[in-house]
PDB file of C-alpha atoms in Angstrom:
ATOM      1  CA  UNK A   1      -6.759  10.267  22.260  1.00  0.00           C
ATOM      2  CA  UNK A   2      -4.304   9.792  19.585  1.00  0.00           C
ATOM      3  CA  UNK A   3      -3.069  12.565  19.869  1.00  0.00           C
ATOM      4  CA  UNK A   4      -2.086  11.954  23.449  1.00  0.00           C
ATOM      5  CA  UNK A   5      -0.702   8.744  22.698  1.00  0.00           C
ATOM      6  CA  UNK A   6       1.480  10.169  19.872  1.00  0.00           C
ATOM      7  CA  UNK A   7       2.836  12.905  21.972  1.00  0.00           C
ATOM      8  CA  UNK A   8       3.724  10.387  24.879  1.00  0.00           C
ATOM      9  CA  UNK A   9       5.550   8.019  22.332  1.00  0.00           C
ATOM     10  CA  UNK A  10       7.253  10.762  20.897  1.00  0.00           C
ATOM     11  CA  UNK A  11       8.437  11.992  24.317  1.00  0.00           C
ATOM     12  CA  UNK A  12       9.582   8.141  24.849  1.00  0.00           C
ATOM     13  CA  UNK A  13       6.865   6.413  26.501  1.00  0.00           C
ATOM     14  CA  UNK A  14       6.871   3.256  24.016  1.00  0.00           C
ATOM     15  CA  UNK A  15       4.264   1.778  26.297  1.00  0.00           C
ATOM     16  CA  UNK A  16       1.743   3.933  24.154  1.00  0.00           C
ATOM     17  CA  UNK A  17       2.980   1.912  21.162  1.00  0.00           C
ATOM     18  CA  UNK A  18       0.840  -0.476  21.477  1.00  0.00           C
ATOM     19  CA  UNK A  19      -2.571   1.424  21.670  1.00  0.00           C
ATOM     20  CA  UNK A  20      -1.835   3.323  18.675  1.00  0.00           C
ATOM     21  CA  UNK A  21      -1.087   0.475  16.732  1.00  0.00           C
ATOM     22  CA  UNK A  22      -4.248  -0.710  17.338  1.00  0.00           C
ATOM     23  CA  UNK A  23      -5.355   2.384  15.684  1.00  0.00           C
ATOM     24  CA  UNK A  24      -3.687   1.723  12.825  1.00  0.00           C
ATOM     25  CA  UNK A  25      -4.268  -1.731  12.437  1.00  0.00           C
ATOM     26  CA  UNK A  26      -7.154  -1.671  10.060  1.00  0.00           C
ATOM     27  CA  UNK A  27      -5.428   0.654   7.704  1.00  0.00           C
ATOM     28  CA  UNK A  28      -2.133  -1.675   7.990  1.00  0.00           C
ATOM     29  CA  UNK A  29      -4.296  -4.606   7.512  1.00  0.00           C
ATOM     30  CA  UNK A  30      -5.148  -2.523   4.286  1.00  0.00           C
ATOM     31  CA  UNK A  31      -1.878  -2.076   2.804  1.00  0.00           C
ATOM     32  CA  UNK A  32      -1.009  -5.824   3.323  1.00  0.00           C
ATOM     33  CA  UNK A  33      -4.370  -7.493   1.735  1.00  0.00           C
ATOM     34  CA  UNK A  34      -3.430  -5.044  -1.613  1.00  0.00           C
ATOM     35  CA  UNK A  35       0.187  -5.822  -1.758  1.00  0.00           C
ATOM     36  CA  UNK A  36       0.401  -9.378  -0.422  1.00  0.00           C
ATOM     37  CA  UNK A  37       1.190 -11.427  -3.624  1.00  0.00           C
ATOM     38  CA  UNK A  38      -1.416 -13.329  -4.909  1.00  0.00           C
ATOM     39  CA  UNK A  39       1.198 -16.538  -5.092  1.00  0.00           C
ATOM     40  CA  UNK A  40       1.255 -16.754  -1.869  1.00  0.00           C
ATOM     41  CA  UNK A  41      -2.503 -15.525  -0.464  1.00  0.00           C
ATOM     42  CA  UNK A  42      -3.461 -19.393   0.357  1.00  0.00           C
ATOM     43  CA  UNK A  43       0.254 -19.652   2.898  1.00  0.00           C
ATOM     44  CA  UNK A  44       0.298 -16.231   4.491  1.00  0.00           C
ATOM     45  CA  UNK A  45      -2.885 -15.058   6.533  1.00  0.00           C
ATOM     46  CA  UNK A  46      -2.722 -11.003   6.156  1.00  0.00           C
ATOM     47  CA  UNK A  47      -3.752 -10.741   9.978  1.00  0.00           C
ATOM     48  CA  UNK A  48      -0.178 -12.693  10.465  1.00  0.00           C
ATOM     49  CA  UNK A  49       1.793 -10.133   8.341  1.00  0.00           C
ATOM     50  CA  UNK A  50      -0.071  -6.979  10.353  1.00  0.00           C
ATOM     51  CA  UNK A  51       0.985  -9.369  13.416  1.00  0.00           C
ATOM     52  CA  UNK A  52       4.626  -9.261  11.936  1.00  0.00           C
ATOM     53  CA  UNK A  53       4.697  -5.540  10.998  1.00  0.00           C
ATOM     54  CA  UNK A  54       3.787  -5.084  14.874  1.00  0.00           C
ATOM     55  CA  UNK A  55       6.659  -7.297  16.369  1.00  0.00           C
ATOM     56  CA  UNK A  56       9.492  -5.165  13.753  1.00  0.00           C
ATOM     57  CA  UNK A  57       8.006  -1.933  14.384  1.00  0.00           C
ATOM     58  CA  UNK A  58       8.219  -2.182  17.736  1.00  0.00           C
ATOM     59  CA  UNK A  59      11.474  -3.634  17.691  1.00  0.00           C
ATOM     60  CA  UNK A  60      12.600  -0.416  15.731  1.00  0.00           C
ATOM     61  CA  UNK A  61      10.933   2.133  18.076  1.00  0.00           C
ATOM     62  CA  UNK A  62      13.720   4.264  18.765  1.00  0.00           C
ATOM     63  CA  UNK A  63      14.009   4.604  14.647  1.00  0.00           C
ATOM     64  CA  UNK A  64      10.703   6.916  14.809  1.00  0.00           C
ATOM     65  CA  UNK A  65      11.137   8.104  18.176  1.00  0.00           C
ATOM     66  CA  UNK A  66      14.825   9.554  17.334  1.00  0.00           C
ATOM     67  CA  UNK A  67      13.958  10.782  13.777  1.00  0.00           C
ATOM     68  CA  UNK A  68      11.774  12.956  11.924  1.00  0.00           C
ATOM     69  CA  UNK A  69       8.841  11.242  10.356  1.00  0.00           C
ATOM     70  CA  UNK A  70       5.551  13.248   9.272  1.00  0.00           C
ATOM     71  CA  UNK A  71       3.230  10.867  11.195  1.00  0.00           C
ATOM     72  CA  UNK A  72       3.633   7.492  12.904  1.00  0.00           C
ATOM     73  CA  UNK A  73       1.175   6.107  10.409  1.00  0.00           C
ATOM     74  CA  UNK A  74       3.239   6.702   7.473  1.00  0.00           C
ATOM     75  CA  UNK A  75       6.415   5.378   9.424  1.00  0.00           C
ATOM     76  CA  UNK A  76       4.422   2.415   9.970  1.00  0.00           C
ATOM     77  CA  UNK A  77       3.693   1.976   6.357  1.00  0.00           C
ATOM     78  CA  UNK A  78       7.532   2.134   5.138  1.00  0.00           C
ATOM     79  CA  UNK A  79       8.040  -1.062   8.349  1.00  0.00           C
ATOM     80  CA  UNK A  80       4.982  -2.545   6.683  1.00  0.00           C
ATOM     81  CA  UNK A  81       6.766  -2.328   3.029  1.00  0.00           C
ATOM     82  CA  UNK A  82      10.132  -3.389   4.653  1.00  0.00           C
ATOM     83  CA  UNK A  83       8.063  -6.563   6.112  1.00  0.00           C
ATOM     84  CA  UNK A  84       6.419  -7.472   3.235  1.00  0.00           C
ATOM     85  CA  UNK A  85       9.494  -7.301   0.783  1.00  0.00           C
ATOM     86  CA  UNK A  86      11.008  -9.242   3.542  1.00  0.00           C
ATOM     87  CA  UNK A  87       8.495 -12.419   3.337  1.00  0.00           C
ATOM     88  CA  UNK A  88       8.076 -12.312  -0.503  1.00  0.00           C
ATOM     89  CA  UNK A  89      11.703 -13.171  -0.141  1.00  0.00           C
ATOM     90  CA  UNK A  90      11.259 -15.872   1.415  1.00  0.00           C
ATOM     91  CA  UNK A  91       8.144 -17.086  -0.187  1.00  0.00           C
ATOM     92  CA  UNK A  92       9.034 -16.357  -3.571  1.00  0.00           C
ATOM     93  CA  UNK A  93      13.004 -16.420  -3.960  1.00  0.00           C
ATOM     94  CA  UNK A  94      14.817 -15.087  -6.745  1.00  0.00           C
ATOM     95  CA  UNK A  95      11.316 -14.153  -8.815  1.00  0.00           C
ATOM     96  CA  UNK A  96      10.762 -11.533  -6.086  1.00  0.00           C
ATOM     97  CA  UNK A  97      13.585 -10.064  -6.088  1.00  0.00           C
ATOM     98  CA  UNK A  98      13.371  -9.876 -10.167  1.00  0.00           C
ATOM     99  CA  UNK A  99       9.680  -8.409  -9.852  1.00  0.00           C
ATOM    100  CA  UNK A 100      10.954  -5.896  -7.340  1.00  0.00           C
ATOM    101  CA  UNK A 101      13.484  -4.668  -9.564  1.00  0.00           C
ATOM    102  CA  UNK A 102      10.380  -2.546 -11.123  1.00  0.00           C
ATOM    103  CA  UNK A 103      11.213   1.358 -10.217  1.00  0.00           C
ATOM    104  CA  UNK A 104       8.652   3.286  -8.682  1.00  0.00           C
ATOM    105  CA  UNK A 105       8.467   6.857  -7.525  1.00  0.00           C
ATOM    106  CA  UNK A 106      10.044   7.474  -3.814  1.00  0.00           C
ATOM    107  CA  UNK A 107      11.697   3.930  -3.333  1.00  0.00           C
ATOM    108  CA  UNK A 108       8.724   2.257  -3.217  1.00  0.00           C
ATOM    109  CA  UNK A 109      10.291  -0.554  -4.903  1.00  0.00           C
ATOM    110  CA  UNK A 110       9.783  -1.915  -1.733  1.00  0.00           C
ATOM    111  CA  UNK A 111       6.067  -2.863  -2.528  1.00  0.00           C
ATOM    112  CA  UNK A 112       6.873  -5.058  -5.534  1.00  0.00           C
ATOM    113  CA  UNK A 113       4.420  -4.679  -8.779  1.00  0.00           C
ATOM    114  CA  UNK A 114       2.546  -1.798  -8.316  1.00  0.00           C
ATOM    115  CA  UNK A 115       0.761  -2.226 -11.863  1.00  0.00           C
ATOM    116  CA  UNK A 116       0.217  -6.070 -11.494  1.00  0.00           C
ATOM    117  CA  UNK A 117      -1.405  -5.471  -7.749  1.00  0.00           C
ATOM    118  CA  UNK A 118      -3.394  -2.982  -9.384  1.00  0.00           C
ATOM    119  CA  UNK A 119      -4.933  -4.798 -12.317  1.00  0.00           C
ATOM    120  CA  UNK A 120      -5.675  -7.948 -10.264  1.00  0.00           C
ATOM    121  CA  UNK A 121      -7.389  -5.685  -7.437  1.00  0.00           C
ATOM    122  CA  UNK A 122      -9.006  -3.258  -9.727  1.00  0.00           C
ATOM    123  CA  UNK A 123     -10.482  -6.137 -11.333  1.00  0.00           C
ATOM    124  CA  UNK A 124     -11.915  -7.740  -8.509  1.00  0.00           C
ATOM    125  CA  UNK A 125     -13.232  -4.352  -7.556  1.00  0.00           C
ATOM    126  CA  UNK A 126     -15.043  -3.921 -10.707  1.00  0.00           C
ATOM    127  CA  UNK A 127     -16.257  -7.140 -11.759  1.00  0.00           C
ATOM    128  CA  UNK A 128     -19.050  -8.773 -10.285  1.00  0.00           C
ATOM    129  CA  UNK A 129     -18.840 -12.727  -9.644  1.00  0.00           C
ATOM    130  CA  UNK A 130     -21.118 -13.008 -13.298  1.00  0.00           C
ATOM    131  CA  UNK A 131     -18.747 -11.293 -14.943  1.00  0.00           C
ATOM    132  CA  UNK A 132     -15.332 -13.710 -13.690  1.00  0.00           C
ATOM    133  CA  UNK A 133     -15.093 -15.221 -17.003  1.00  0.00           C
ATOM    134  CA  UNK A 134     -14.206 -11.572 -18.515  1.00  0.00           C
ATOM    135  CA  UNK A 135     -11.613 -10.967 -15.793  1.00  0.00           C
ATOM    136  CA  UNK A 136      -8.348 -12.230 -17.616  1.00  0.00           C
ATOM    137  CA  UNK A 137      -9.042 -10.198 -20.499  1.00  0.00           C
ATOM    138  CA  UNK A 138     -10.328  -7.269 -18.647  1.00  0.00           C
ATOM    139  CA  UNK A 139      -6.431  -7.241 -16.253  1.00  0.00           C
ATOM    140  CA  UNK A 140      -4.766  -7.797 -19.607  1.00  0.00           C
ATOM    141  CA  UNK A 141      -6.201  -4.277 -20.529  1.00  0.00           C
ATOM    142  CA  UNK A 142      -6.107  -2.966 -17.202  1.00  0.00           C
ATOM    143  CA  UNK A 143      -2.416  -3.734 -17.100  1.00  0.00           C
ATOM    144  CA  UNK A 144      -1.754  -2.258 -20.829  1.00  0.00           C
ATOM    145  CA  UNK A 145      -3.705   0.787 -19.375  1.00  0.00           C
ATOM    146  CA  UNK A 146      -1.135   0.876 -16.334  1.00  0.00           C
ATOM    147  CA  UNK A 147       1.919   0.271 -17.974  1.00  0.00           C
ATOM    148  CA  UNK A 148       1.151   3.622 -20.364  1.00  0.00           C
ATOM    149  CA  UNK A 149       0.073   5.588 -17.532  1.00  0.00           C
ATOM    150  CA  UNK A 150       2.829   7.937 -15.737  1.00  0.00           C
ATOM    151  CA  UNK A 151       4.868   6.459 -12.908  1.00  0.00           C
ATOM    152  CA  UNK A 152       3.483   8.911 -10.197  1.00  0.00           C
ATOM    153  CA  UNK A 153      -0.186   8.971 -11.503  1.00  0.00           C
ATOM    154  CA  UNK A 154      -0.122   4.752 -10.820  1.00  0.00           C
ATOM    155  CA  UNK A 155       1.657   5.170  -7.784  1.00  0.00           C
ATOM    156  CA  UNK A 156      -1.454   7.663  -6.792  1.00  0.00           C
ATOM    157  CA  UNK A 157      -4.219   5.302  -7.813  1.00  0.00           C
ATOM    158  CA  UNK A 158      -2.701   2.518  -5.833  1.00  0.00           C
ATOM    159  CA  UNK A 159      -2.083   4.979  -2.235  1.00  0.00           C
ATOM    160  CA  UNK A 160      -5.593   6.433  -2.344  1.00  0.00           C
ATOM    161  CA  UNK A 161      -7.792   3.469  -3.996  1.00  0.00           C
ATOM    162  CA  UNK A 162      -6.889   0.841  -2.673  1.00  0.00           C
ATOM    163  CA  UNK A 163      -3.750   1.667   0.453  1.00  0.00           C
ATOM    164  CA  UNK A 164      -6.917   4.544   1.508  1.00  0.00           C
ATOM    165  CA  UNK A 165      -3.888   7.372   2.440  1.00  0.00           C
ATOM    166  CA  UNK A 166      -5.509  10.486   2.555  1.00  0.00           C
ATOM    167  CA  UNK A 167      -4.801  12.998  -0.222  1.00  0.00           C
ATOM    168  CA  UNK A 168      -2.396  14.959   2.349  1.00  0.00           C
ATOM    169  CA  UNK A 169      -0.541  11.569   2.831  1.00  0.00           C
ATOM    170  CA  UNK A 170      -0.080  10.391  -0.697  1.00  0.00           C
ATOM    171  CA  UNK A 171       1.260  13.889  -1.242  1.00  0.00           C
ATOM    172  CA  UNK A 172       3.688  13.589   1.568  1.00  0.00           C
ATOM    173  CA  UNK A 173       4.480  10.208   0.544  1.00  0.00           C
ATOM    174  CA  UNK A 174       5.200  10.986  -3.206  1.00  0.00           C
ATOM    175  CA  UNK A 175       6.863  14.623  -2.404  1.00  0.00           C
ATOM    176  CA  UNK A 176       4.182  16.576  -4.951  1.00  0.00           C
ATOM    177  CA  UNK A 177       1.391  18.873  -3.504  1.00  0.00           C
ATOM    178  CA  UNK A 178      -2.125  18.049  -2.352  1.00  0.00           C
ATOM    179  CA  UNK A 179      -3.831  19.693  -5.451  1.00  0.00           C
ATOM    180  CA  UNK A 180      -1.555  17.950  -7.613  1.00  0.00           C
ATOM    181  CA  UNK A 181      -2.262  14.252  -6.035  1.00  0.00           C
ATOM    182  CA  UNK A 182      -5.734  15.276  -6.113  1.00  0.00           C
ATOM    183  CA  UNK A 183      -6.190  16.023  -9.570  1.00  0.00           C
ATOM    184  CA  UNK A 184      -3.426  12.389 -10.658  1.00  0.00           C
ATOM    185  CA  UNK A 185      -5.576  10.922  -8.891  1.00  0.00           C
ATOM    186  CA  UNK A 186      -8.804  11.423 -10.461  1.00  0.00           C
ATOM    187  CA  UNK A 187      -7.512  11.258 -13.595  1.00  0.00           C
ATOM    188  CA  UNK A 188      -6.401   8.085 -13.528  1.00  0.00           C
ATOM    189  CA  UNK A 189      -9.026   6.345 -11.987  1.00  0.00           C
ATOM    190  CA  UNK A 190     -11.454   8.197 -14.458  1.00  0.00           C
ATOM    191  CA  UNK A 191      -8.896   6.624 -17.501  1.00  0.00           C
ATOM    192  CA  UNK A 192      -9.214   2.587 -16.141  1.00  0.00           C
ATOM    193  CA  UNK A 193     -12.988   3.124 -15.464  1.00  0.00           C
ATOM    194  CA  UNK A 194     -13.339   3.952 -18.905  1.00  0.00           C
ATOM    195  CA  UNK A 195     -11.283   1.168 -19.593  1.00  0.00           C
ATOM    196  CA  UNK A 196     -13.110  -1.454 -17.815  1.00  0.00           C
ATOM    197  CA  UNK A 197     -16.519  -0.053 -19.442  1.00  0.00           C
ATOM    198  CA  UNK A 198     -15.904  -0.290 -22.573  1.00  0.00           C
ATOM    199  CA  UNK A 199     -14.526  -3.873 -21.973  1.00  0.00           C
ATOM    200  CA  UNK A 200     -17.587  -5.002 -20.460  1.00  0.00           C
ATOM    201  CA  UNK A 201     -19.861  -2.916 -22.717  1.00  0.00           C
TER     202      UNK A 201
END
């Protein structure tokens, strides 16, 4: 079926558009709970933002119909980037534009702090709601962790643990090959797990 639908947008039919979004949604939905800001989590509803990503996608149809993107999906993903960086702007001013200034591999500067998204998520991942009186300390050494880990091998963590890309697309997005995001990827997670158990331990 999406396959169908695919083919018909690409041959123009943009009333497909909305059908495949739909199955998209969840994974959109995905990207914006892990990269929405925490500062701003009680003003902007993430179903709003995937809401949002719809209405500028589709108003930028022809962008992905005339080019030459490896997959709707991960066109999707660079309008859901563009989106987001578009209402931390406006929720957060001048200190989003100075926490965007962080470089990250393949222009995602787009998405903000990758390392500070992934300490706070990682955290809540790992910690049980015992164990919330350890979190500050635990982020503080997930984020010392993060900061001495390699640009790409962060980028990785973030696309496959907690954006849920598949290997093939994290290795599309980040231009390496499949084997390689494979193996960054298990490395890294393997280096904060340790981290977090011997914090806890």
């Amino acid at each position: 079926m999406a396959d169908d639908l695919e083919e018909r947008l690409n041959n123009g039919d943009t009333a497909a558009f909305g059908e495949l979004f739909s199955l998209h949604r969840p994974r959109i939905w995905q990207i914006v709970h892990f990269r929405l800001s925490d500062k701003i989590r009680g003003r902007v509803d993430p179903d709003d933002v995937v809401q949002e990503v719809f209405l500028d996608a589709e108003k930028r149809l022809r962008h992905y119909i005339d080019g030459d993107f490896p997959s709707l999906f991960l066109w999707l993903r660079l309008i859901t980037g563009q989106t987001l960086s578009k209402i931390h702007r406006t929720h957060l001013g001048t200190e989003s534009r100075n926490a965007s200034r962080e470089a990250t591999p393949a222009g995602s500067n787009l998405w903000g702090n990758t390392s500070l998204c992934l300490s706070q998520r990682f955290i809540a991942h790992m910690t049980s709601p015992s164990q919330a009186a350890v979190r500050g300390e635990l982020i503080a050494e997930v984020r010392t962790a993060l900061a001495n880990m390699n640009d790409i091998d962060r980028e990785v963590l973030a696309l496959r643990h907690f954006e849920e890309l598949t290997n093939q697309e994290v290795a599309i997005e980040l231009n390496i090959k499949p084997k390689a995001a494979s193996i960054r990827y298990m490395r890294a997670l393997e280096r904060l797990r340790i981290v977090v158990l011997e914090a806890l331990s």
